[in-house]
Coordinates of C-alpha atoms and ligand atoms in Angstrom, one line a residue:
X207 CA 0.0 0.1 -0.1
X208 CA 1.3 3.6 -0.8
X209 CA 0.2 7.0 -0.3
X210 CA -0.2 9.3 -3.4
X211 CA -0.6 13.1 -3.2
X212 CA -3.6 15.4 -4.4
X213 CA -4.7 19.0 -4.2
X214 CA -8.3 20.0 -3.7
X215 CA -9.3 23.5 -4.4
X216 CA -12.9 24.7 -3.0
X217 CA -14.0 27.9 -4.4
X218 CA -16.3 29.4 -2.0
X219 CA -17.3 32.2 -4.4
X220 CA -18.1 30.1 -7.3
X221 CA -21.5 28.9 -6.4
X222 CA -23.1 26.8 -9.1
X223 CA -26.8 26.6 -7.8
X224 CA -28.7 25.3 -4.9
X225 CA -28.7 21.3 -4.8
X226 CA -32.2 20.2 -5.3
X227 CA -32.9 17.8 -2.5
X228 CA -34.8 15.9 -5.1
X229 CA -31.3 14.5 -6.5
X230 CA -31.4 12.4 -3.5
X231 CA -34.6 10.8 -4.6
X232 CA -35.6 7.0 -4.9
X233 CA -37.8 4.6 -7.0
X234 CA -40.0 1.8 -6.0
X235 CA -41.6 -0.3 -8.5
X236 CA -44.0 -3.4 -8.4
X237 CA -41.0 -5.8 -8.7
X238 CA -39.7 -8.6 -7.0
X239 CA -40.0 -7.7 -3.1
X240 CA -39.6 -4.0 -3.4
X241 CA -43.2 -3.2 -2.5
X242 CA -44.6 -6.4 -1.3
X243 CA -42.4 -7.7 1.7
X244 CA -40.1 -4.7 1.4
X245 CA -42.5 -1.8 2.2
X246 CA -46.0 -3.4 2.5
X247 CA -46.7 -6.5 4.6
X248 CA -50.4 -5.9 5.1
X249 CA -52.1 -5.2 8.7
X250 CA -52.3 -9.0 9.6
X251 CA -48.7 -9.6 9.3
X252 CA -46.5 -10.6 12.4
X253 CA -43.9 -8.1 11.1
X254 CA -44.4 -4.9 13.0
X255 CA -46.4 -2.4 10.9
X256 CA -48.6 0.4 10.9
X257 CA -51.6 0.1 8.6
X258 CA -49.7 -2.6 6.6
X259 CA -46.3 -0.5 6.0
X260 CA -43.3 -1.9 7.9
X261 CA -42.1 0.1 10.8
X262 CA -38.6 -0.8 10.5
X263 CA -38.3 0.1 6.9
X264 CA -39.9 3.7 7.7
X265 CA -37.5 4.3 10.5
X266 CA -34.5 3.5 8.5
X267 CA -35.5 5.3 5.4
X268 CA -36.3 8.6 7.6
X269 CA -32.5 8.6 8.5
X270 CA -31.6 9.3 4.7
X271 CA -34.1 12.0 4.5
X272 CA -35.8 10.8 1.2
X273 CA -36.9 14.0 -0.7
X274 CA -39.1 12.0 -3.2
X275 CA -40.4 8.4 -4.3
X276 CA -41.2 7.5 -8.0
X277 CA -43.9 5.0 -8.2
X278 CA -45.2 2.3 -9.4
X279 CA -42.5 1.6 -12.1
X280 CA -40.6 1.3 -14.1
X281 CA -42.0 -1.0 -16.9
X282 CA -44.6 -2.0 -14.4
X283 CA -46.1 1.6 -14.7
X284 CA -47.2 1.4 -18.4
X285 CA -49.1 -1.9 -17.7
X286 CA -50.7 -0.5 -14.5
X287 CA -54.2 0.6 -14.2
X288 CA -54.7 2.9 -11.2
X289 CA -58.4 2.1 -10.5
X290 CA -57.3 -1.5 -9.6
X291 CA -55.5 -0.3 -6.6
X292 CA -58.1 1.8 -4.8
X293 CA -61.2 0.7 -2.9
X294 CA -61.6 -2.0 -0.3
X295 CA -58.6 -4.2 -0.6
X296 CA -60.4 -7.4 -0.5
X297 CA -62.3 -6.5 -3.6
X298 CA -59.3 -5.2 -5.6
X299 CA -58.6 -7.4 -8.8
X300 CA -55.6 -9.6 -9.1
X301 CA -53.6 -8.9 -12.2
X302 CA -50.4 -10.5 -13.6
X303 CA -47.2 -8.6 -13.2
X304 CA -46.5 -9.4 -16.8
X305 CA -42.8 -7.9 -16.8
X306 CA -41.5 -9.2 -13.5
X307 CA -41.9 -12.8 -13.4
X308 CA -45.6 -13.0 -14.2
X309 CA -46.5 -13.2 -10.8
X310 CA -49.9 -12.1 -9.4
X311 CA -50.3 -8.4 -8.4
X312 CA -52.8 -8.2 -5.8
X313 CA -53.2 -4.6 -5.9
X314 CA -53.1 -4.2 -2.0
X315 CA -50.7 -1.3 -2.4
X316 CA -52.3 1.2 -4.4
X317 CA -52.5 5.0 -4.5
X318 CA -53.6 5.5 -1.0
X319 CA -51.0 3.1 0.6
X320 CA -48.1 4.8 -1.5
X321 CA -49.3 8.5 -0.4
X322 CA -49.4 7.2 3.2
X323 CA -45.7 5.4 2.9
X324 CA -44.4 8.9 1.4
X325 CA -46.0 10.8 4.2
X326 CA -44.5 8.5 6.9
X327 CA -40.9 9.0 5.5
X328 CA -41.3 12.5 4.7
X329 CA -41.1 12.5 1.0
X330 CA -42.7 13.8 -2.0
X331 CA -44.8 11.2 -4.2
X332 CA -43.8 11.0 -8.0
X333 CA -46.3 8.9 -9.8
X334 CA -45.3 7.6 -13.2
X335 CA -48.3 7.3 -15.5
X336 CA -49.3 4.9 -18.0
X337 CA -48.9 5.9 -21.7
X338 CA -48.2 2.4 -23.3
X339 CA -51.1 0.8 -22.5
X340 CA -53.5 3.6 -20.9
X341 CA -55.3 6.6 -22.0
X342 CA -55.0 10.3 -21.6
X343 CA -58.4 9.9 -19.9
X344 CA -57.1 7.4 -17.5
X345 CA -54.1 9.4 -16.6
X346 CA -56.2 12.8 -16.6
X347 CA -58.8 10.9 -14.1
X348 CA -55.9 9.8 -11.7
X349 CA -54.7 13.4 -11.4
X350 CA -58.2 14.4 -10.7
X351 CA -58.6 11.6 -8.1
X352 CA -55.5 12.7 -6.3
X353 CA -55.6 16.5 -6.6
X354 CA -59.1 18.0 -7.1
X355 CA -60.3 19.6 -3.9
X356 CA -64.0 19.7 -4.6
X357 CA -66.9 17.0 -4.7
X358 CA -66.5 15.3 -8.3
X359 CA -67.5 11.5 -8.4
X360 CA -63.8 10.7 -8.6
X361 CA -63.0 12.6 -5.4
X362 CA -66.2 11.6 -3.6
X363 CA -64.7 8.1 -4.3
X364 CA -61.4 9.3 -2.8
X365 CA -63.0 10.5 0.4
X366 CA -65.0 7.3 0.8
X367 CA -61.6 5.4 0.3
X368 CA -60.3 7.3 3.4
X369 CA -59.0 10.6 2.2
X370 CA -61.2 13.6 1.9
X371 CA -58.3 16.1 1.6
X372 CA -56.6 16.0 -1.9
X373 CA -53.1 14.3 -1.9
X374 CA -51.9 17.4 -4.0
X375 CA -49.4 15.1 -6.2
X376 CA -46.9 17.4 -7.7
X377 CA -44.7 15.0 -9.6
X378 CA -46.2 13.1 -12.7
X379 CA -44.3 11.1 -15.2
X380 CA -45.8 11.0 -18.7
X381 CA -44.8 7.1 -19.1
X382 CA -41.7 5.1 -18.6
X383 CA -38.9 4.1 -21.2
X384 CA -41.4 4.7 -24.0
X385 CA -38.6 3.8 -26.4
X386 CA -38.8 0.2 -24.8
X387 CA -41.2 -1.4 -22.5
X388 CA -43.4 1.6 -22.3
X389 CA -44.7 1.1 -25.8
X390 CA -41.6 0.9 -28.2
X391 CA -42.5 4.4 -29.7
X392 CA -39.8 6.4 -31.9
X393 CA -38.9 9.9 -30.4
X394 CA -41.4 11.8 -32.7
X395 CA -44.3 9.5 -32.0
X396 CA -43.6 9.9 -28.1
X397 CA -43.3 13.5 -28.3
X398 CA -46.8 13.6 -30.0
X399 CA -48.2 11.4 -27.2
X400 CA -46.6 13.3 -24.5
X401 CA -48.4 16.5 -26.1
X402 CA -51.8 14.7 -26.2
X403 CA -51.4 13.2 -22.6
X404 CA -50.0 16.4 -21.0
X405 CA -52.9 18.5 -22.6
X406 CA -55.3 16.9 -20.3
X407 CA -53.2 17.0 -17.0
X408 CA -54.8 20.0 -15.2
X409 CA -53.5 21.9 -12.3
X410 CA -56.2 21.7 -10.0
X411 CA -56.5 24.4 -7.3
X412 CA -53.3 24.6 -5.2
X413 CA -51.6 21.6 -6.8
X414 CA -49.7 22.8 -10.0
X415 CA -48.3 19.8 -11.7
X416 CA -44.6 19.1 -12.7
X417 CA -44.8 17.0 -15.6
X418 CA -41.8 14.8 -16.6
X419 CA -41.2 13.3 -20.0
X420 CA -39.4 10.1 -20.8
X421 CA -35.9 10.9 -21.9
X422 CA -33.1 8.7 -23.6
X423 CA -31.9 5.4 -22.9
X424 CA -28.4 6.1 -21.5
X425 CA -26.9 9.0 -23.5
X426 CA -28.8 8.6 -26.8
X427 CA -28.6 11.8 -28.6
X428 CA -31.1 11.0 -31.4
X429 CA -34.0 10.6 -29.0
X430 CA -33.3 13.9 -27.3
X431 CA -32.8 15.8 -30.4
X432 CA -35.9 14.3 -31.9
X433 CA -38.1 14.7 -29.0
X434 CA -37.2 18.3 -28.5
X435 CA -37.5 19.1 -32.2
X436 CA -41.0 17.8 -32.3
X437 CA -42.1 19.3 -28.9
X438 CA -41.1 22.8 -29.6
X439 CA -41.5 24.5 -26.3
X440 CA -44.5 22.7 -25.0
X441 CA -45.4 22.3 -21.3
X442 CA -42.6 20.2 -19.9
X443 CA -40.8 20.6 -16.6
X444 CA -38.5 17.8 -16.3
X445 CA -36.9 15.5 -18.8
X446 CA -35.8 12.1 -17.5
X447 CA -32.8 9.9 -18.8
X448 CA -32.3 6.3 -17.3
X449 CA -28.7 5.0 -17.0
X450 CA -27.6 1.7 -15.4
X451 CA -23.9 1.3 -15.3
X452 CA -24.3 -2.4 -15.0
X453 CA -21.8 -4.7 -13.6
X454 CA -18.3 -6.1 -13.8
X455 CA -17.9 -9.3 -12.4
X456 CA -20.7 -10.3 -10.1
X457 CA -22.4 -8.2 -7.2
X458 CA -19.8 -9.7 -4.7
X459 CA -17.0 -11.2 -6.7
X460 CA -14.6 -9.1 -8.9
X461 CA -11.0 -8.3 -9.6
X462 CA -9.2 -5.0 -8.9
X463 CA -9.8 -4.2 -12.7
X464 CA -13.5 -5.2 -12.5
X465 CA -13.8 -2.8 -9.4
X466 CA -12.4 0.1 -11.6
X467 CA -14.2 -0.9 -14.7
X468 CA -17.6 -0.5 -12.8
X469 CA -16.6 2.8 -11.3
X470 CA -15.5 4.1 -14.6
X471 CA -18.8 3.1 -16.1
X472 CA -20.5 4.9 -13.4
X473 CA -18.5 7.8 -14.1
X474 CA -19.9 7.8 -17.6
X475 CA -22.9 9.6 -15.9
X476 CA -20.9 12.9 -16.3
X477 CA -20.7 12.6 -19.9
X478 CA -24.5 11.7 -20.1
X479 CA -25.2 14.8 -18.0
X480 CA -23.0 17.2 -20.0
X481 CA -24.3 15.9 -23.3
X482 CA -27.8 15.9 -22.6
X483 CA -28.0 19.2 -20.9
X484 CA -26.0 20.5 -24.0
X485 CA -28.7 19.3 -26.4
X486 CA -31.5 20.5 -24.0
X487 CA -29.9 24.0 -24.3
X488 CA -30.3 24.1 -28.0
X489 CA -33.9 23.8 -27.7
X490 CA -34.5 25.4 -24.4
X491 CA -31.9 28.1 -23.8
X492 CA -33.8 29.6 -21.1
X493 CA -33.5 26.2 -19.1
X494 CA -37.0 26.1 -18.4
X495 CA -37.0 22.2 -18.1
X496 CA -34.7 20.4 -15.7
X497 CA -32.6 17.2 -16.5
X498 CA -33.8 14.2 -14.4
X499 CA -32.3 10.7 -14.1
X500 CA -35.2 8.8 -12.6
X501 CA -33.6 5.3 -12.8
X502 CA -29.9 4.8 -12.1
X503 CA -27.7 2.3 -10.5
X504 CA -25.8 -1.0 -10.8
X505 CA -27.3 -4.1 -12.3
X506 CA -25.4 -7.3 -11.3
X507 CA -26.1 -10.9 -12.8
X508 CA -28.9 -12.7 -10.8
X509 CA -27.8 -14.0 -7.5
X510 CA -27.7 -17.7 -7.2
X511 CA -30.9 -19.2 -5.6
X512 CA -33.0 -16.1 -6.3
X513 CA -35.7 -15.6 -9.0
X514 CA -33.8 -13.6 -12.0
X515 CA -36.9 -11.7 -12.8
X516 CA -37.0 -10.2 -9.2
X517 CA -33.6 -8.7 -9.7
X518 CA -32.4 -9.0 -6.2
X519 CA -28.7 -8.2 -5.7
X520 CA -26.1 -7.8 -2.9
X521 CA -24.8 -4.6 -2.3
X522 CA -20.8 -4.1 -1.5
X523 CA -18.5 -1.1 -1.1
X524 CA -18.0 -0.9 -4.5
X525 CA -21.8 -0.2 -5.0
X526 CA -21.5 2.5 -2.3
X527 CA -18.6 4.1 -4.3
X528 CA -21.0 4.0 -7.5
X529 CA -23.4 5.7 -5.4
X530 CA -21.1 8.6 -4.1
X531 CA -19.4 9.1 -7.5
X532 CA -23.0 9.5 -9.1
X533 CA -24.3 11.8 -6.4
X534 CA -21.3 13.9 -6.7
X535 CA -21.7 14.2 -10.4
X536 CA -25.4 15.4 -9.9
X537 CA -24.1 18.0 -7.1
X538 CA -21.6 19.4 -9.6
X539 CA -24.5 19.7 -12.0
X540 CA -26.9 21.5 -9.6
X541 CA -27.7 24.2 -12.3
X542 CA -29.5 21.6 -14.3
X543 CA -30.1 18.2 -12.6
X544 CA -33.1 18.6 -10.6
X545 CA -33.9 15.3 -9.6
X546 CA -32.3 11.7 -9.3
X547 CA -33.9 8.3 -8.3
X548 CA -31.7 5.5 -7.5
X549 CA -33.1 2.1 -8.6
X550 CA -34.6 0.7 -6.5
X551 CA -35.3 1.3 -2.8
X552 CA -35.8 -2.2 -1.1
X553 CA -34.7 -5.7 -2.3
X554 CA -34.2 -4.7 -6.1
X555 CA -31.1 -3.8 -7.9
X556 CA -29.0 -1.0 -6.1
X557 CA -31.1 -1.4 -2.8
X558 CA -30.6 1.0 0.1
X559 CA -32.3 -1.6 2.2
X560 CA -32.6 -5.5 2.2
X561 CA -35.4 -7.4 4.0
X562 CA -36.0 -11.2 4.8
X563 CA -39.1 -11.9 6.7
X564 CA -39.1 -9.7 9.8
X565 CA -35.3 -9.1 9.2
X566 CA -33.9 -5.8 7.7
X567 CA -30.3 -4.4 6.9
X568 CA -29.1 -1.2 5.6
X569 CA -26.7 -1.5 2.7
X570 CA -23.3 0.3 2.1
X571 CA -25.3 2.2 -0.6
X572 CA -27.7 3.4 2.3
X573 CA -24.8 4.8 4.3
X574 CA -23.8 6.9 1.4
X575 CA -27.2 8.5 1.1
X576 CA -27.1 9.1 5.0
X577 CA -23.7 10.8 4.7
X578 CA -24.6 12.7 1.5
X579 CA -28.0 14.0 2.9
X580 CA -26.1 17.0 4.4
X581 CA -25.7 18.4 0.7
X582 CA -29.4 18.5 0.2
X583 CA -30.5 22.2 -0.2
X584 CA -26.9 23.4 -0.1
X585 CA -25.1 25.8 -2.5
X586 CA -22.9 23.7 -4.7
X587 CA -19.5 24.9 -5.1
X588 CA -16.9 24.7 -7.6
X589 CA -14.3 22.1 -6.6
X590 CA -11.4 21.0 -8.4
X591 CA -9.0 17.8 -7.8
X592 CA -5.4 17.6 -9.0
X593 CA -4.4 14.1 -8.9
X594 CA -3.0 11.4 -10.8
X595 CA -5.6 9.2 -12.9
X596 CA -5.8 5.6 -12.2
X597 CA -4.7 3.2 -15.1
X598 CA -6.6 -0.3 -15.3
X599 CA -7.4 -2.8 -18.1
X600 CA -10.5 -4.1 -19.4
X601 CA -9.3 -7.0 -21.5
X602 CA -6.6 -5.7 -23.8
X603 CA -7.6 -2.2 -23.4
X604 CA -6.4 0.3 -20.9
X605 CA -8.5 2.9 -19.4
X606 CA -8.2 5.8 -17.0
X607 CA -10.1 6.7 -14.1
X608 CA -10.1 10.0 -11.9
X609 CA -7.9 9.3 -9.0
X610 CA -10.3 11.2 -6.6
X611 CA -13.5 12.8 -7.1
X612 CA -16.2 14.5 -5.2
X613 CA -18.3 17.6 -4.7
X614 CA -18.7 20.4 -2.3
X615 CA -21.6 22.5 -0.9
X616 CA -22.1 25.5 1.3
X617 CA -25.0 25.7 3.9
X618 CA -24.7 28.7 6.2
X619 CA -21.0 28.7 7.5
X620 CA -20.6 25.2 6.8
X621 CA -18.7 23.7 3.9
X622 CA -19.5 20.1 3.2
X623 CA -16.7 18.3 1.0
X624 CA -17.5 14.6 -0.2
X625 CA -14.6 12.7 -1.8
X626 CA -14.3 9.3 -3.2
X627 CA -11.3 7.6 -3.3
X628 CA -11.4 4.6 -5.9
X629 CA -7.8 3.4 -5.4
X630 CA -8.1 -0.2 -4.1
X631 CA -4.8 0.1 -2.3
X632 CA -3.5 3.6 -2.2
X633 CA -4.5 6.2 0.3
X634 CA -4.4 9.8 -0.8
X635 CA -2.8 12.5 1.2
X636 CA -4.6 15.8 -0.1
X637 CA -4.0 19.3 0.4
X638 CA -7.2 21.1 0.5
X639 CA -7.5 24.8 -0.1
X640 CA -10.4 26.9 0.8
X641 CA -10.5 30.1 -1.6
X642 CA -12.2 32.1 1.2
X643 CA -12.4 31.8 5.1
X644 CA -11.0 29.4 7.5
X645 CA -11.7 26.2 9.0
X646 CA -12.2 26.5 12.8
X647 CA -13.6 22.8 13.2
X648 CA -13.8 19.8 10.9
X649 CA -15.4 16.5 11.5
X650 CA -14.9 13.4 9.2
X651 CA -17.5 10.7 8.2
X652 CA -15.7 7.7 6.5
X653 CA -17.2 4.6 4.9
X654 CA -14.4 2.0 3.9
X655 CA -13.5 -1.5 4.6
X656 CA -10.0 -3.5 4.3
X657 CA -12.0 -5.7 1.9
X658 CA -13.2 -4.3 -1.3
X659 CA -16.0 -7.0 -1.5
X660 CA -17.3 -6.3 2.1
X661 CA -20.9 -6.0 2.4
X662 CA -23.6 -6.4 5.1
X663 CA -25.7 -9.6 5.7
X664 CA -28.2 -10.4 8.1
X665 CA -25.7 -12.3 10.2
X666 CA -23.3 -9.3 10.1
X667 CA -25.4 -6.3 9.3
X668 CA -23.0 -3.6 10.6
X669 CA -19.8 -5.0 8.7
X670 CA -19.7 -1.8 6.4
X671 CA -20.9 1.1 8.4
X672 CA -19.4 4.7 8.5
X673 CA -17.3 6.1 11.6
X674 CA -16.9 9.4 12.5
X675 CA -13.8 11.4 13.5
X676 CA -13.1 14.7 14.8
X677 CA -10.0 16.2 13.2
X678 CA -7.6 18.8 14.5
X679 CA -7.6 20.8 11.4
X680 CA -7.9 24.5 11.2
X681 CA -7.0 27.4 9.0
X682 CA -7.1 27.9 5.1
X683 CA -5.2 25.0 4.0
X684 CA -6.1 21.6 5.3
X685 CA -4.3 18.3 5.2
X686 CA -6.1 15.2 5.2
X687 CA -5.5 11.5 4.2
X688 CA -8.3 9.6 2.2
X689 CA -8.1 6.0 2.7
X690 CA -8.1 3.6 -0.1
X691 CA -11.4 2.4 -1.4
X692 CA -13.3 5.0 0.6
X693 CA -16.2 7.5 0.7
X694 CA -15.3 10.6 3.0
X695 CA -17.4 13.7 4.1
X696 CA -15.6 16.5 5.8
X697 CA -17.9 18.8 7.5
X698 CA -15.7 22.1 7.7
X699 CA -17.2 24.7 10.2
X700 CA -16.0 28.2 9.0
X701 CA -14.7 30.6 11.6
Ligands
AHR115 O1 -35.5 -0.9 -12.7 C1 -36.0 -2.0 -13.2 C2 -36.3 -1.7 -14.8 O2 -35.5 -1.1 -15.3 C3 -37.4 -0.8 -14.9 O3 -38.8 -1.4 -14.6 C4 -37.2 -0.2 -16.3 O4 -37.9 1.1 -16.2 C5 -35.8 -0.3 -16.4 O5 -35.5 -1.1 -17.5

């Protein structure tokens, strides 16, 4: 193990924008055990719950301050009919979850249950509507059911179902992956559908809508150009790309090169954001619409012994670094990125929580969200890293990965610097310069482990957890050593 040198410059007067808390958003789909068993166990369950929603999961999620949750899909959304999920539970129809294992969807968790879950964890609901197999009327009626404050037939039904007060749902997605499972549209045809559907999505009383269109698969330029050419300035608030960095090796078994390979793929999010926002600027120079990435994360091969269609995967220190790298990218683009939703909250893909029966654990990715919550609502600061790149191989090809990455934000008189050291062996001794002011007190939170494959299990749920240290650092220039394979946050109180 060696120590290398780096310089980090934090420019306190170069404020990029306020970091939208929604960058720290989540995504929960009717898929595998995300909703059923993960969130919803039903009132009769022996697992402690309140009105059917797991108490342990609610308590854990509150710790990471989730600002927004996207639901009910994913691919599931374009095959979901909201009326199936309201009214007396015993009478709700049983449907087939066609995309995810063709299991029975009991519709026990519907609109009211979702809103209740969001309220419990303190998040805004983001509902993704059905464009692929639904109609403008169906989606328009869902908005009325949720948001209209007066006594229409639909809202009397809502009151009858337990909620007299409107839900006032702000965020509405007009379809999901409409280039694929959401209808296989081409971009022009989807733009026409977006216009048709959004025309009938009304702002009722004090609940103005924030409408989100389906953006590209990854960094597909063609979809974005053609969508915006056709749309020409219509009502659009957010434009949502999906980017999964995938895997290298398996969830828990990988070489050092595969560790770097996956982090390198995660870092491609920067290219996506830079290029997609550039295209959006051509059609929307006043930046009326924000860029969203409402599905992102790792996607590992199916875990042995689990149903492949349920997308269950373990979550290691490597996933934590993927999350931290990605959130740092969003923070650095706080002037354009308005929301991000990691896929998915519980038991699916890059989950922050895993459950098994009445047991629950928080993953290394959860701990990144807990550490990074401090950035929510801060002013994103320009920060630069001067450090050697890491060279690694993918097959016969040599590639490079930034030797240190991160972001910084300012809230009142506190600078929050988050740093990812991706080196599997080298710690990095960094000199940190504050362009203005002086540090009077510094606290560090560090997430790392000696084993780059480390993860939490139900037998060892605390194997990967952050530690807190008070550092004796003051002044304008700070020296700090970032351990190998780590995520660190420095809370710098200014004098
Ligand atoms: O998150 C799993 C799936 O990935 C979603 O349903 C879909 O939108 C994406 O392809």
